PDB file of C-alpha atoms in Angstrom:
ATOM      1  CA  MET A 632       0.000   0.000   0.000  1.00 74.00           C
ATOM      2  CA  VAL A 633       1.386   3.377  -1.036  1.00 79.00           C
ATOM      3  CA  LYS A 634       1.568   6.106   1.577  1.00 77.00           C
ATOM      4  CA  VAL A 635      -0.449   9.148   0.501  1.00 84.00           C
ATOM      5  CA  ARG A 636      -0.340  11.491   3.510  1.00 86.00           C
ATOM      6  CA  MET A 637       1.919  12.214   6.442  1.00 87.00           C
ATOM      7  CA  ASN A 638       0.684  11.154   9.866  1.00 87.00           C
ATOM      8  CA  THR A 639       1.515  12.853  13.169  1.00 88.00           C
ATOM      9  CA  ALA A 640       4.569  10.638  13.743  1.00 89.00           C
ATOM     10  CA  ASP A 641       5.928  11.603  10.300  1.00 89.00           C
ATOM     11  CA  VAL A 642       5.425  15.285  11.080  1.00 90.00           C
ATOM     12  CA  ALA A 643       7.149  14.920  14.465  1.00 91.00           C
ATOM     13  CA  ALA A 644      10.152  13.210  12.836  1.00 92.00           C
ATOM     14  CA  GLU A 645      10.397  15.876  10.136  1.00 92.00           C
ATOM     15  CA  VAL A 646      10.132  18.690  12.700  1.00 92.00           C
ATOM     16  CA  LYS A 647      13.098  17.180  14.526  1.00 94.00           C
ATOM     17  CA  CYS A 648      15.119  17.166  11.278  1.00 93.00           C
ATOM     18  CA  LEU A 649      14.039  20.676  10.254  1.00 94.00           C
ATOM     19  CA  ARG A 650      15.147  22.172  13.574  1.00 94.00           C
ATOM     20  CA  GLN A 651      18.679  22.078  12.107  1.00 92.00           C
ATOM     21  CA  LEU A 652      17.584  24.857   9.727  1.00 92.00           C
ATOM     22  CA  ILE A 653      16.746  27.350  12.484  1.00 93.00           C
ATOM     23  CA  GLY A 654      18.594  30.590  11.859  1.00 92.00           C
ATOM     24  CA  MET A 655      18.634  30.273   8.062  1.00 94.00           C
ATOM     25  CA  ARG A 656      17.115  33.011   5.915  1.00 95.00           C
ATOM     26  CA  CYS A 657      14.478  32.495   3.245  1.00 95.00           C
ATOM     27  CA  SER A 658      16.029  33.831   0.050  1.00 94.00           C
ATOM     28  CA  ASN A 659      13.188  32.930  -2.330  1.00 93.00           C
ATOM     29  CA  MET A 660      10.195  30.688  -2.882  1.00 94.00           C
ATOM     30  CA  TYR A 661       8.806  29.040  -5.992  1.00 94.00           C
ATOM     31  CA  ASP A 662       5.546  27.337  -6.892  1.00 93.00           C
ATOM     32  CA  LEU A 663       5.723  24.003  -8.670  1.00 92.00           C
ATOM     33  CA  SER A 664       1.945  23.531  -8.660  1.00 91.00           C
ATOM     34  CA  PRO A 665      -0.991  25.206  -6.901  1.00 91.00           C
ATOM     35  CA  LYS A 666      -0.284  23.133  -3.753  1.00 92.00           C
ATOM     36  CA  THR A 667       3.482  22.549  -3.993  1.00 93.00           C
ATOM     37  CA  TYR A 668       6.077  25.148  -3.027  1.00 94.00           C
ATOM     38  CA  VAL A 669       9.857  25.189  -2.717  1.00 95.00           C
ATOM     39  CA  PHE A 670      11.518  27.530  -0.235  1.00 95.00           C
ATOM     40  CA  LYS A 671      15.188  28.322  -0.810  1.00 95.00           C
ATOM     41  CA  LEU A 672      16.910  28.847   2.532  1.00 95.00           C
ATOM     42  CA  MET A 673      20.433  30.194   2.923  1.00 94.00           C
ATOM     43  CA  ASN A 674      22.830  30.158   5.830  1.00 87.00           C
ATOM     44  CA  SER A 675      22.493  33.440   7.711  1.00 64.00           C
ATOM     45  CA  SER A 676      26.208  34.153   7.406  1.00 69.00           C
ATOM     46  CA  GLY A 677      26.019  33.446   3.680  1.00 57.00           C
ATOM     47  CA  VAL A 678      28.976  31.046   3.512  1.00 62.00           C
ATOM     48  CA  THR A 679      30.059  27.777   5.070  1.00 61.00           C
ATOM     49  CA  GLU A 680      33.469  27.030   6.553  1.00 65.00           C
ATOM     50  CA  SER A 681      34.673  25.963   3.074  1.00 66.00           C
ATOM     51  CA  GLY A 682      33.703  29.336   1.594  1.00 63.00           C
ATOM     52  CA  GLU A 683      30.616  28.089  -0.265  1.00 66.00           C
ATOM     53  CA  SER A 684      27.146  29.446   0.377  1.00 69.00           C
ATOM     54  CA  GLU A 685      24.960  26.921   2.165  1.00 86.00           C
ATOM     55  CA  LYS A 686      21.608  26.525   0.410  1.00 90.00           C
ATOM     56  CA  VAL A 687      18.777  24.233   1.429  1.00 93.00           C
ATOM     57  CA  LEU A 688      15.646  23.614  -0.620  1.00 94.00           C
ATOM     58  CA  LEU A 689      12.567  22.933   1.499  1.00 95.00           C
ATOM     59  CA  LEU A 690       9.716  21.324  -0.437  1.00 95.00           C
ATOM     60  CA  MET A 691       6.173  21.661   0.919  1.00 94.00           C
ATOM     61  CA  GLU A 692       3.137  20.007  -0.607  1.00 92.00           C
ATOM     62  CA  SER A 693      -0.052  20.895   1.226  1.00 88.00           C
ATOM     63  CA  GLY A 694      -1.273  17.937   3.274  1.00 84.00           C
ATOM     64  CA  VAL A 695       1.097  15.466   1.612  1.00 89.00           C
ATOM     65  CA  ARG A 696       4.780  16.089   2.289  1.00 90.00           C
ATOM     66  CA  LEU A 697       7.337  18.385   3.846  1.00 91.00           C
ATOM     67  CA  HIS A 698      11.069  17.732   3.494  1.00 92.00           C
ATOM     68  CA  THR A 699      14.399  19.100   2.337  1.00 93.00           C
ATOM     69  CA  THR A 700      15.631  18.117  -1.102  1.00 91.00           C
ATOM     70  CA  ALA A 701      18.741  18.440  -3.242  1.00 89.00           C
ATOM     71  CA  TYR A 702      16.822  17.858  -6.472  1.00 87.00           C
ATOM     72  CA  VAL A 703      16.210  21.121  -8.359  1.00 84.00           C
ATOM     73  CA  ARG A 704      12.810  20.972 -10.033  1.00 83.00           C
ATOM     74  CA  ASP A 705      11.522  23.008 -12.961  1.00 82.00           C
ATOM     75  CA  LYS A 706       9.783  26.133 -11.766  1.00 80.00           C
ATOM     76  CA  SER A 707       6.909  27.918 -13.474  1.00 78.00           C
ATOM     77  CA  ASN A 708       7.895  30.884 -15.636  1.00 84.00           C
ATOM     78  CA  THR A 709       5.504  33.258 -13.915  1.00 91.00           C
ATOM     79  CA  PRO A 710       4.795  32.895 -10.194  1.00 92.00           C
ATOM     80  CA  SER A 711       1.211  32.808  -8.955  1.00 93.00           C
ATOM     81  CA  GLY A 712      -0.331  35.671  -7.016  1.00 95.00           C
ATOM     82  CA  PHE A 713      -0.013  33.665  -3.804  1.00 94.00           C
ATOM     83  CA  THR A 714       3.699  33.076  -4.458  1.00 94.00           C
ATOM     84  CA  LEU A 715       4.238  36.791  -5.077  1.00 95.00           C
ATOM     85  CA  LYS A 716       2.509  37.562  -1.770  1.00 96.00           C
ATOM     86  CA  LEU A 717       4.687  34.965   0.003  1.00 93.00           C
ATOM     87  CA  ARG A 718       7.799  36.538  -1.498  1.00 95.00           C
ATOM     88  CA  LYS A 719       6.704  39.981  -0.354  1.00 96.00           C
ATOM     89  CA  HIS A 720       6.183  38.923   3.267  1.00 96.00           C
ATOM     90  CA  ILE A 721       8.658  36.075   3.812  1.00 95.00           C
ATOM     91  CA  ARG A 722      11.720  36.825   1.662  1.00 94.00           C
ATOM     92  CA  THR A 723      14.808  37.698   3.764  1.00 92.00           C
ATOM     93  CA  ARG A 724      13.080  36.531   6.976  1.00 95.00           C
ATOM     94  CA  ARG A 725      14.925  34.257   9.365  1.00 95.00           C
ATOM     95  CA  LEU A 726      13.536  30.857  10.354  1.00 94.00           C
ATOM     96  CA  GLU A 727      13.081  31.248  14.102  1.00 94.00           C
ATOM     97  CA  ASP A 728      11.392  28.014  15.156  1.00 94.00           C
ATOM     98  CA  VAL A 729      10.034  24.718  13.850  1.00 93.00           C
ATOM     99  CA  ARG A 730       7.518  22.925  16.047  1.00 91.00           C
ATOM    100  CA  GLN A 731       4.456  20.737  15.969  1.00 89.00           C
ATOM    101  CA  LEU A 732       1.399  22.026  17.795  1.00 87.00           C
ATOM    102  CA  GLY A 733       0.240  19.149  19.972  1.00 84.00           C
ATOM    103  CA  TYR A 734      -0.412  16.186  17.724  1.00 77.00           C
ATOM    104  CA  ASP A 735      -1.728  18.270  14.833  1.00 74.00           C
ATOM    105  CA  ARG A 736      -0.435  17.903  11.297  1.00 63.00           C
ATOM    106  CA  VAL A 737       0.061  21.665  10.886  1.00 56.00           C
TER     107      VAL A 737
END
């Protein structure tokens, strides 16, 4: 049987992994479909110890999945209105916390 949605245990495990990203800045976001978004996060200092900029792609699909990825997907040529609004309010903001509210799949 194929897994279709994340359950509360999946969300709790992913929250634990995503806590490593706290302090990174959101440099941009892209829409892959009306329910799938990719957030590009960068290290707040801009570079790693080796001199390279640390970039993490966080993929979110509403109600289905939430995880980091190294695979760069094709983005739409023109962003949706919702994506433009996200960019306006979230771009350059720092990720301050990642947590699960109770046992909700938020």
